[in-house]
PDB file of C-alpha atoms and ligand atoms in Angstrom:
ATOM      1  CA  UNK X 113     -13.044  -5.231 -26.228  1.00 93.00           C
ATOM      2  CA  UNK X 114     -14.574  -3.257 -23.123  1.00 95.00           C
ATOM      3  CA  UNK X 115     -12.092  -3.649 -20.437  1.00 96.00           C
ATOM      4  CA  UNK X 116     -13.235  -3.316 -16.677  1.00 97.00           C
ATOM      5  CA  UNK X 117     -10.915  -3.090 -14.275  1.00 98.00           C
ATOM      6  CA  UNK X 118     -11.325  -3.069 -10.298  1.00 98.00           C
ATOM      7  CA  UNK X 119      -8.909  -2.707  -7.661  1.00 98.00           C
ATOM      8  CA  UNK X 120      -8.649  -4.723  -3.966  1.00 97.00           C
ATOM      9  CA  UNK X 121      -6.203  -3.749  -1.252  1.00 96.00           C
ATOM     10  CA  UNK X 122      -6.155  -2.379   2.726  1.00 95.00           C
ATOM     11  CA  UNK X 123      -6.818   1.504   2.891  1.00 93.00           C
ATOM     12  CA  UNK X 124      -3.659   3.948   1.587  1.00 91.00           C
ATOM     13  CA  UNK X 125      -2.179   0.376  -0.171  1.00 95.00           C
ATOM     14  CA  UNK X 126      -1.663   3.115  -2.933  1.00 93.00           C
ATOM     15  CA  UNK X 127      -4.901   2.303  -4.916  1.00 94.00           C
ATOM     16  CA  UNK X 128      -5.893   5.606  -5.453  1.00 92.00           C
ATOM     17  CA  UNK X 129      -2.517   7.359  -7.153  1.00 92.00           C
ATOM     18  CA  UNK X 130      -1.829   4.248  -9.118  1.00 97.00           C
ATOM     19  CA  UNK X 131      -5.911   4.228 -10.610  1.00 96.00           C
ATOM     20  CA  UNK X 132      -6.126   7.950 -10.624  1.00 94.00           C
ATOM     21  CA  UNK X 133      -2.635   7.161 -13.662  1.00 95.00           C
ATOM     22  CA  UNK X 134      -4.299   4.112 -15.408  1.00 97.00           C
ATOM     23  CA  UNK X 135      -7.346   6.096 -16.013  1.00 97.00           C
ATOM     24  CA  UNK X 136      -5.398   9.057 -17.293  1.00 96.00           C
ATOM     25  CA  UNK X 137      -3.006   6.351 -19.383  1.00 97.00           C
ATOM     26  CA  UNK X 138      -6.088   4.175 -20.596  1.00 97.00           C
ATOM     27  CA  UNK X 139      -8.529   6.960 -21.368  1.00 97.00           C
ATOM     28  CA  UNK X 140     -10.737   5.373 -19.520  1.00 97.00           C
ATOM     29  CA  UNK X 141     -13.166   7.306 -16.303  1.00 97.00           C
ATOM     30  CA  UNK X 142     -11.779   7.065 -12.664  1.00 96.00           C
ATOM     31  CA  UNK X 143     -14.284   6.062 -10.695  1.00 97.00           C
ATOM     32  CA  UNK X 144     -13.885   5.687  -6.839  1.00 94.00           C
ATOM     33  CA  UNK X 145     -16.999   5.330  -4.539  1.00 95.00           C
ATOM     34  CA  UNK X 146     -15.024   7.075  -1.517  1.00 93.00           C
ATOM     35  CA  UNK X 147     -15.053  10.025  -3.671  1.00 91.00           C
ATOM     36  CA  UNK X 148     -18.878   9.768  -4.857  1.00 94.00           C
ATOM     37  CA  UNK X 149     -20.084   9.036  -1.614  1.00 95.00           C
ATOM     38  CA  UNK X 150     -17.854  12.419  -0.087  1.00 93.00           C
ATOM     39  CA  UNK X 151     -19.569  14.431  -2.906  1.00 92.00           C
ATOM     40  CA  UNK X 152     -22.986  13.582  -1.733  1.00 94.00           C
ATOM     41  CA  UNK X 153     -21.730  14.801   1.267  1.00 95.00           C
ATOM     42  CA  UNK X 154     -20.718  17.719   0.472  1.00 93.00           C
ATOM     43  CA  UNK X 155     -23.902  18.293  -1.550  1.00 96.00           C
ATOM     44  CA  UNK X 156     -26.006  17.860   1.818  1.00 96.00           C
ATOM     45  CA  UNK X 157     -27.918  15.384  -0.113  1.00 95.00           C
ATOM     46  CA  UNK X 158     -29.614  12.479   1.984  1.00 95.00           C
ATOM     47  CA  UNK X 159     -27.645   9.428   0.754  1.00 95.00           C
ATOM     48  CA  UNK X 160     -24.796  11.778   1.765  1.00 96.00           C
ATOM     49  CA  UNK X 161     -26.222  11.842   5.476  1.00 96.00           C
ATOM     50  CA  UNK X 162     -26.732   8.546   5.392  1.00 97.00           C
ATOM     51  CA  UNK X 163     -23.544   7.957   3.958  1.00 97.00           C
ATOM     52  CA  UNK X 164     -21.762   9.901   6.730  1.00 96.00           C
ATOM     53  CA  UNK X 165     -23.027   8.637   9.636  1.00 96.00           C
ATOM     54  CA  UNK X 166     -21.067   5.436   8.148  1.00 97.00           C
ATOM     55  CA  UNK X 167     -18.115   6.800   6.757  1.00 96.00           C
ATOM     56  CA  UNK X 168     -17.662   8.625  10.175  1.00 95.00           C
ATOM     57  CA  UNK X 169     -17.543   4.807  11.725  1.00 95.00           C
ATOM     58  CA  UNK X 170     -15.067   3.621   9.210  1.00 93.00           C
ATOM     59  CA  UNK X 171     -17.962   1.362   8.304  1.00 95.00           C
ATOM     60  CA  UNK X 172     -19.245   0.482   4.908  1.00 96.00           C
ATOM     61  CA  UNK X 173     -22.435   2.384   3.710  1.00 97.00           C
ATOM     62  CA  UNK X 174     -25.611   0.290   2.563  1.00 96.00           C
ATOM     63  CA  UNK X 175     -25.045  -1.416  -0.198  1.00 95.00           C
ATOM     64  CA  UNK X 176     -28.052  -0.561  -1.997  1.00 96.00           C
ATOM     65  CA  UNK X 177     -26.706   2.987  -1.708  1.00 96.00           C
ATOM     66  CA  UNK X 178     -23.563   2.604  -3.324  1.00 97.00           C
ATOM     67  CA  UNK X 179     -25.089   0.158  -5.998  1.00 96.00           C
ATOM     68  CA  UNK X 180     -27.889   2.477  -7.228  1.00 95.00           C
ATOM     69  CA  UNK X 181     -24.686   5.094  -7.351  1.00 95.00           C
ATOM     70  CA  UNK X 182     -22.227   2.832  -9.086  1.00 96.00           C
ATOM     71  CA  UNK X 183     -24.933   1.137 -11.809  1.00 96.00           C
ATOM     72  CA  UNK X 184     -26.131   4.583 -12.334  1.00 94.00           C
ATOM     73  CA  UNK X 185     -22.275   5.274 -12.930  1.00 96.00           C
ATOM     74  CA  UNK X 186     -21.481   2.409 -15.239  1.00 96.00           C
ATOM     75  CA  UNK X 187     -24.701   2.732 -17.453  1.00 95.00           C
ATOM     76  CA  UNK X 188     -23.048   5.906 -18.572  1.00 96.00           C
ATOM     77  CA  UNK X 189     -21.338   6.630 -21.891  1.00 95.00           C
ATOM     78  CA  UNK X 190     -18.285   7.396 -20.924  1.00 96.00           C
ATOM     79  CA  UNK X 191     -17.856   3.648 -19.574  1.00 96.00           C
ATOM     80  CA  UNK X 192     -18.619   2.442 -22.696  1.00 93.00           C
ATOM     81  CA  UNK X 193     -14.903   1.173 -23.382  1.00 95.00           C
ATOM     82  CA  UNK X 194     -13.616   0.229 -20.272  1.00 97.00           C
ATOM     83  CA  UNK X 195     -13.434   1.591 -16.667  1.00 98.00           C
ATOM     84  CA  UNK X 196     -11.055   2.095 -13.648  1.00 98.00           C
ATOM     85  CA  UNK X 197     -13.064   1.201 -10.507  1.00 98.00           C
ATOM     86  CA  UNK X 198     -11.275   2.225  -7.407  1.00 96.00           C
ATOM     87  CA  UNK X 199     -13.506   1.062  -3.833  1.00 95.00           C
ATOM     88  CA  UNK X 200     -15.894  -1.031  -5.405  1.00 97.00           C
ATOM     89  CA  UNK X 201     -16.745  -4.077  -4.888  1.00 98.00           C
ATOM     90  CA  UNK X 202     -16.057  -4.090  -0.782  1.00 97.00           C
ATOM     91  CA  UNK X 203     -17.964  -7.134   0.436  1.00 97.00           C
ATOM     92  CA  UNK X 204     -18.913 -10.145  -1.413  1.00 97.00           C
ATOM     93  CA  UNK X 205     -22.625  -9.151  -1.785  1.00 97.00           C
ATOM     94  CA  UNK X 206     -21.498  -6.080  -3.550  1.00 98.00           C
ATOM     95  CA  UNK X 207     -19.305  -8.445  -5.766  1.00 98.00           C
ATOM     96  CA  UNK X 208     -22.753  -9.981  -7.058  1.00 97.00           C
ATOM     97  CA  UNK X 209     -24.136  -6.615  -7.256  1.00 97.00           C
ATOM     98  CA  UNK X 210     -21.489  -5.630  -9.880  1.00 97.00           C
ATOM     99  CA  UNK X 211     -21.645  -9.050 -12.021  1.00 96.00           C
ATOM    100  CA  UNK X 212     -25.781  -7.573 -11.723  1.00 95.00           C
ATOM    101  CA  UNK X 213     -24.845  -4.527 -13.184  1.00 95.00           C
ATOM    102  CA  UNK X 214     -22.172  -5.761 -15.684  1.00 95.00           C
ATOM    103  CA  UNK X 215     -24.132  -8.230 -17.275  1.00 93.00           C
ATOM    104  CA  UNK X 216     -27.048  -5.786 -17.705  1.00 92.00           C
ATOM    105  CA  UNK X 217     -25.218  -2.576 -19.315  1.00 91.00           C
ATOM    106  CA  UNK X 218     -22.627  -4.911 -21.221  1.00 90.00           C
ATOM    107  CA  UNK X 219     -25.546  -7.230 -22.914  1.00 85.00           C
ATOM    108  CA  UNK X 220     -24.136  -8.688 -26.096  1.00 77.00           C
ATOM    109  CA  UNK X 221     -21.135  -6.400 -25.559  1.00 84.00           C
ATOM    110  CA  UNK X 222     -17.373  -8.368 -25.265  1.00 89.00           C
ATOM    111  CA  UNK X 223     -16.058  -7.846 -21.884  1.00 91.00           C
ATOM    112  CA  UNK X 224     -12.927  -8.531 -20.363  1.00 93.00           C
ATOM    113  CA  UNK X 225     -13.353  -8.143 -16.551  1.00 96.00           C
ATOM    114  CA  UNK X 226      -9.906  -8.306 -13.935  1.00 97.00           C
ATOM    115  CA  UNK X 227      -9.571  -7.647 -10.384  1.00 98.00           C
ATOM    116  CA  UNK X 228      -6.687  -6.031  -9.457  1.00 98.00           C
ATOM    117  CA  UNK X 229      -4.783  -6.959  -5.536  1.00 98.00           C
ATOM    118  CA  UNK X 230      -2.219  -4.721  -4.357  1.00 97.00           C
ATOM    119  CA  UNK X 231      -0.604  -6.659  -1.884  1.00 96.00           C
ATOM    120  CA  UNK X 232       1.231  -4.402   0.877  1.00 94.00           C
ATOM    121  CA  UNK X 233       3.057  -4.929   3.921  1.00 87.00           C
ATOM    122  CA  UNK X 234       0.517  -2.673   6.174  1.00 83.00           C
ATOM    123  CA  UNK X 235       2.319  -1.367   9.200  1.00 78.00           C
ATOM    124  CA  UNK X 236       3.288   1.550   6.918  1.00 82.00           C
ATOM    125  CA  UNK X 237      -0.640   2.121   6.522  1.00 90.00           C
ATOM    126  CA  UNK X 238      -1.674   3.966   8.847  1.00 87.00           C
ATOM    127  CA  UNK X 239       1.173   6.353   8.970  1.00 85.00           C
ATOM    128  CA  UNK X 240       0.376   6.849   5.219  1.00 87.00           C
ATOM    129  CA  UNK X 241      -3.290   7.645   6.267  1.00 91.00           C
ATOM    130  CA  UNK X 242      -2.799   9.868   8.606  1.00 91.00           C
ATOM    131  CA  UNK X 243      -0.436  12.539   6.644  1.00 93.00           C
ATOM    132  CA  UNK X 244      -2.382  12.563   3.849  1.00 93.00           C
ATOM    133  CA  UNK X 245      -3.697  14.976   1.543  1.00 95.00           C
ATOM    134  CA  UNK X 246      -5.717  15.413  -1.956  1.00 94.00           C
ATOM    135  CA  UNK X 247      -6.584  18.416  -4.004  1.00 94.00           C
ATOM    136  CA  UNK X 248     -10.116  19.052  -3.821  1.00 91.00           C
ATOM    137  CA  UNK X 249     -10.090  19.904  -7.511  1.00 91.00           C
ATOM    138  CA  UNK X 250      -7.726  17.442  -9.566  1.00 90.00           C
ATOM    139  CA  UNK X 251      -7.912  14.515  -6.682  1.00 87.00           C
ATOM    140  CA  UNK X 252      -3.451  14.393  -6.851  1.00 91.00           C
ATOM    141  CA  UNK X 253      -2.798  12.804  -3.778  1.00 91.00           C
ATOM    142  CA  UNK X 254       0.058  14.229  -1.240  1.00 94.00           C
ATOM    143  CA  UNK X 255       1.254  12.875   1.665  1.00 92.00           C
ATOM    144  CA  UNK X 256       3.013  15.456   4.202  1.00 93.00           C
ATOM    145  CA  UNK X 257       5.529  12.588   5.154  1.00 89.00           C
ATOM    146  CA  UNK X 258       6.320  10.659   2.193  1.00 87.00           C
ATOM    147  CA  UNK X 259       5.289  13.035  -0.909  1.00 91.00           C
ATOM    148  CA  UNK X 260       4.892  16.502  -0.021  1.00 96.00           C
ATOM    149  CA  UNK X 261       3.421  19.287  -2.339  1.00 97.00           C
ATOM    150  CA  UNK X 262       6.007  22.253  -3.092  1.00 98.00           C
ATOM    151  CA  UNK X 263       4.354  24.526  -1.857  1.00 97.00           C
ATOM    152  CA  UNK X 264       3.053  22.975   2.145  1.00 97.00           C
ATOM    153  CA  UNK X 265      -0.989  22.485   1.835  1.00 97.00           C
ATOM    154  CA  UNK X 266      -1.068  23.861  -1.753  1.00 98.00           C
ATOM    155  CA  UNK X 267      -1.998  21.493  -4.783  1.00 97.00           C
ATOM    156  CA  UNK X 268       1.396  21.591  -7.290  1.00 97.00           C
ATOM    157  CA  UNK X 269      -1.094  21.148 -10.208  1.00 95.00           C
ATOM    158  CA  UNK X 270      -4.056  23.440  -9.479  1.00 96.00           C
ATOM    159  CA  UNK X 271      -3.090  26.140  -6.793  1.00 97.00           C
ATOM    160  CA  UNK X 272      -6.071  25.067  -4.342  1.00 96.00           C
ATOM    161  CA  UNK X 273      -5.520  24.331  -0.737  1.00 97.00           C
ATOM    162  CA  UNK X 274      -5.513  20.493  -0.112  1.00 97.00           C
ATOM    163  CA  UNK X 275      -7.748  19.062   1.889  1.00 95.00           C
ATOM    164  CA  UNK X 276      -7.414  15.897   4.859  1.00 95.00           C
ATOM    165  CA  UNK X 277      -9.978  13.757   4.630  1.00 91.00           C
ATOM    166  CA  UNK X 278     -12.444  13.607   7.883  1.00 91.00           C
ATOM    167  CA  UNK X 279     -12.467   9.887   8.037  1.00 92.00           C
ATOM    168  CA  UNK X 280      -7.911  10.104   7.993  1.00 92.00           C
ATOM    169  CA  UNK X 281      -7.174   9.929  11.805  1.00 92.00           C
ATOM    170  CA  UNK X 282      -6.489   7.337  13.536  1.00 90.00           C
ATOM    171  CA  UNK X 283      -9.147   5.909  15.401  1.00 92.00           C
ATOM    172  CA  UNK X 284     -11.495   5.919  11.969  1.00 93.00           C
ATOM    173  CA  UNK X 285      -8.739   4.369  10.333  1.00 91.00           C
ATOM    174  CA  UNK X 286      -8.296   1.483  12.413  1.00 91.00           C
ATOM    175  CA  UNK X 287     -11.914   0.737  12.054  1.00 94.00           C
ATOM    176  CA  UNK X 288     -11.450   0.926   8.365  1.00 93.00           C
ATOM    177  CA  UNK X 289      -8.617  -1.688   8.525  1.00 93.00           C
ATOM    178  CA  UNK X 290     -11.252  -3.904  10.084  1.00 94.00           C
ATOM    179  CA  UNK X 291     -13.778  -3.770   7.945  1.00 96.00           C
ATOM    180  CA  UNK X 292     -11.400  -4.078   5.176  1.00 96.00           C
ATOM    181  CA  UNK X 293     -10.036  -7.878   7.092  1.00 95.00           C
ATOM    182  CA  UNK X 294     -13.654  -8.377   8.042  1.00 97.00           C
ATOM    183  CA  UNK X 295     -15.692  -7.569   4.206  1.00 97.00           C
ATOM    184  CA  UNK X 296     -13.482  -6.757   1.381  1.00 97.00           C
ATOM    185  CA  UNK X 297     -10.465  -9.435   1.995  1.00 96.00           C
ATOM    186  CA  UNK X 298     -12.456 -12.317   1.313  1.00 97.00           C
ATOM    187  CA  UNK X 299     -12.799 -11.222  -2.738  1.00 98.00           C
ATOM    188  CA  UNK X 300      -9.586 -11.882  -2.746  1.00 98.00           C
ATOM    189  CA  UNK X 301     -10.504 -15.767  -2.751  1.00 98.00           C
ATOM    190  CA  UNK X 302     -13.782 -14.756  -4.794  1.00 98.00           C
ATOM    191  CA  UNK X 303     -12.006 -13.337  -7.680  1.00 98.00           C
ATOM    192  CA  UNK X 304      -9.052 -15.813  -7.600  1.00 98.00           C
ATOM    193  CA  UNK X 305     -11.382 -18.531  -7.511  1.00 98.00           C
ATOM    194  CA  UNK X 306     -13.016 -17.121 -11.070  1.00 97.00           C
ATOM    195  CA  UNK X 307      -9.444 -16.970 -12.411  1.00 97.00           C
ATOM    196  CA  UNK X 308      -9.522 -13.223 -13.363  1.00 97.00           C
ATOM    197  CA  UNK X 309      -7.692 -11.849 -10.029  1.00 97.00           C
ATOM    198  CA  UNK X 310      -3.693 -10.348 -10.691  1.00 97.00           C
ATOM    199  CA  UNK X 311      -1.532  -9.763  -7.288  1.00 97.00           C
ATOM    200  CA  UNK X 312       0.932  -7.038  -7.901  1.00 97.00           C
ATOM    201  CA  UNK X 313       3.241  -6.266  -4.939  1.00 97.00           C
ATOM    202  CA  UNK X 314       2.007  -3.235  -3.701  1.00 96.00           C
ATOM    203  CA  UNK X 315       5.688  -1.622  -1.602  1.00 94.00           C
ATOM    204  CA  UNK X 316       8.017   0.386  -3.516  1.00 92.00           C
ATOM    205  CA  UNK X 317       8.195   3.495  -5.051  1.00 92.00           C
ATOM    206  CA  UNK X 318       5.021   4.726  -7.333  1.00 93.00           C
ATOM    207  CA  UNK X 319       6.949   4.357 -10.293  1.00 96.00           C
ATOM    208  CA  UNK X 320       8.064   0.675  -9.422  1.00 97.00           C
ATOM    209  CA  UNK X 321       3.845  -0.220  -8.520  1.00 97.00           C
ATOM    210  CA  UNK X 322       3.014   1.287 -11.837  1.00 98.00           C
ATOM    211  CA  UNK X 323       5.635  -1.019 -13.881  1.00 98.00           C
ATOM    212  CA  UNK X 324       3.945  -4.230 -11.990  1.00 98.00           C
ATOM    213  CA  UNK X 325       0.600  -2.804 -12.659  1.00 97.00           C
ATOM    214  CA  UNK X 326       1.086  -1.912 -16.317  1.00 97.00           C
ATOM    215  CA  UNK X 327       1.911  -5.623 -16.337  1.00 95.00           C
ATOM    216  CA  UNK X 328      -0.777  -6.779 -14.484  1.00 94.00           C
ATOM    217  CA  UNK X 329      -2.902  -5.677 -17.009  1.00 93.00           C
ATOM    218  CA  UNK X 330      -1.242  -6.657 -20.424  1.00 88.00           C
TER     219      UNK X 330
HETATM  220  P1  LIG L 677     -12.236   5.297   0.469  1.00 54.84           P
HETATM  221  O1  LIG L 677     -12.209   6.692  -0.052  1.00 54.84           O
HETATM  222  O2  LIG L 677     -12.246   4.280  -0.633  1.00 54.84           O
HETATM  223  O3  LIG L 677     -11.194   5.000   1.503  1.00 54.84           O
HETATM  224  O4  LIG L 677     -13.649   5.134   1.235  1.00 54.84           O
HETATM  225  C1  LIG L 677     -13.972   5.922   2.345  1.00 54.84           C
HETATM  226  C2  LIG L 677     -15.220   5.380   3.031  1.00 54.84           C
HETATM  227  O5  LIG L 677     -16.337   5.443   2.137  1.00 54.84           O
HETATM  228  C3  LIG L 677     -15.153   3.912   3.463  1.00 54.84           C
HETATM  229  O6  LIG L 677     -14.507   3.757   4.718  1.00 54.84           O
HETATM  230  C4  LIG L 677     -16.627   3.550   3.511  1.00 54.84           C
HETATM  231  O7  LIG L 677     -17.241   4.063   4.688  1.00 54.84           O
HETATM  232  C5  LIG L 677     -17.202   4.327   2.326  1.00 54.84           C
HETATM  233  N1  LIG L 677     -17.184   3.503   1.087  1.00 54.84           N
HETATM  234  C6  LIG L 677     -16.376   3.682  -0.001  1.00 54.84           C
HETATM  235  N2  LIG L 677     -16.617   2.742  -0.929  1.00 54.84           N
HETATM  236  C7  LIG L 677     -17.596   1.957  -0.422  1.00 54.84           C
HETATM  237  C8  LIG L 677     -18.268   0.793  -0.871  1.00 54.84           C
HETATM  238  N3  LIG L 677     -17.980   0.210  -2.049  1.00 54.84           N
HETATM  239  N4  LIG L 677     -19.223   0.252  -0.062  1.00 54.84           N
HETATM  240  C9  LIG L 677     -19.530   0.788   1.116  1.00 54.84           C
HETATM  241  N5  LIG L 677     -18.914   1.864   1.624  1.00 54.84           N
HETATM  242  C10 LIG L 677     -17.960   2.451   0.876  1.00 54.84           C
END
């Protein structure tokens, strides 16, 4: 059975290291729209220009933006088993948009579909946001406070220099936090209310998250 798997919680709640492992563990494709959206950016394309203008803001970008990315995303054959999708849905509309685009690729296909909450106590948030770090090439994600690489600003995997994310200090962050509250924290209710949501406590080490969320999705 095709098993899709998305992922709710504040910014830094840990979403990212713990899907970037479940994708690796399930065999299933990564997919996070922060990244997608920072590669049009980096492409110069225009839904990255549009998309920056937002992302600068701490804002959400258009949702038909991200939608024509993510169904474009989905529809391909490496989703055919299952995916991990990390960022997506972030407001209820874009909740609908993805039952849309489920029920269109899937088709006669069995589907088991289960939201993921990593509940966090978030005064350690933005401390984790602003020290962080991710290798341009493998996404790892550091943190120069918590989880350091060996080698300061070097990726322990790849070699290449790690890069800080534009949107990581704290006035953009603080937005973010707010849109999260304002947009994405009502799925919570949404997803709970369909029966398919699973609240793993999101403080601890990595390794203790990753026992609750190998559990979470037994
Ligand atoms: P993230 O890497 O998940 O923290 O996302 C970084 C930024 O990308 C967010 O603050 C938004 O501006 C934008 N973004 C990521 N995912 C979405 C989404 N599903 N809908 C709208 N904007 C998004």
């Amino acid at each position: 059975m095709k098993q899709e798997l998305i992922f709710l919680g504040p910014p830094a709640c840990g979403k990212g290291t713990q899907t970037n492992m479940l994708s690796e563990y399930l065999g299933f494709p990564h997919i996070d729209t922060g990244s997608l959206l920072r590669a049009e950016i980096s492409k110069g394309t225009e839904d990255g220009i549009v998309a920056k203008s937002f992302i600068d803001k701490g804002q959400l970008v258009p949702p038909e933006l991200v939608g024509a990315i993510i169904g474009k995303r989905l529809a391909e054959a490496d989703c055919k088993n299952g995916y991990v999708l990390d960022g997506y849905p972030r407001s209820l509309e874009q909740a609908q948009m993805l039952e849309k685009i489920n029920s269109d690729v899937d088709k006669d296909l069995d589907a088991s579909f289960r939201a993921i909450y990593f509940d966090i106590d978030t005064q350690i948030l933005i401390d984790r946001i602003v020290h962080r770090q991710s290798c341009p090439k493998c996404g790892e994600i550091y943190n120069k406070k918590f989880k350091p690489s060996k080698v300061e600003n070097i990726c322990d995997k790849c070699q290449v220099e790690l890069k800080t994310r534009a949107d990581d200090n704290e006035e953009t962050a603080k937005a973010r936090f707010e849109t999260y509250y304002r947009e994405t924290a009502p799925l919570i209710e949404f997803y709970e209310n369909k029966g398919v949501l699973r609240k793993i406590d999101a403080n601890g080490s990595i390794e203790e998250v990753w026992q609750r969320l190998l559990e979470a999705i037994k």
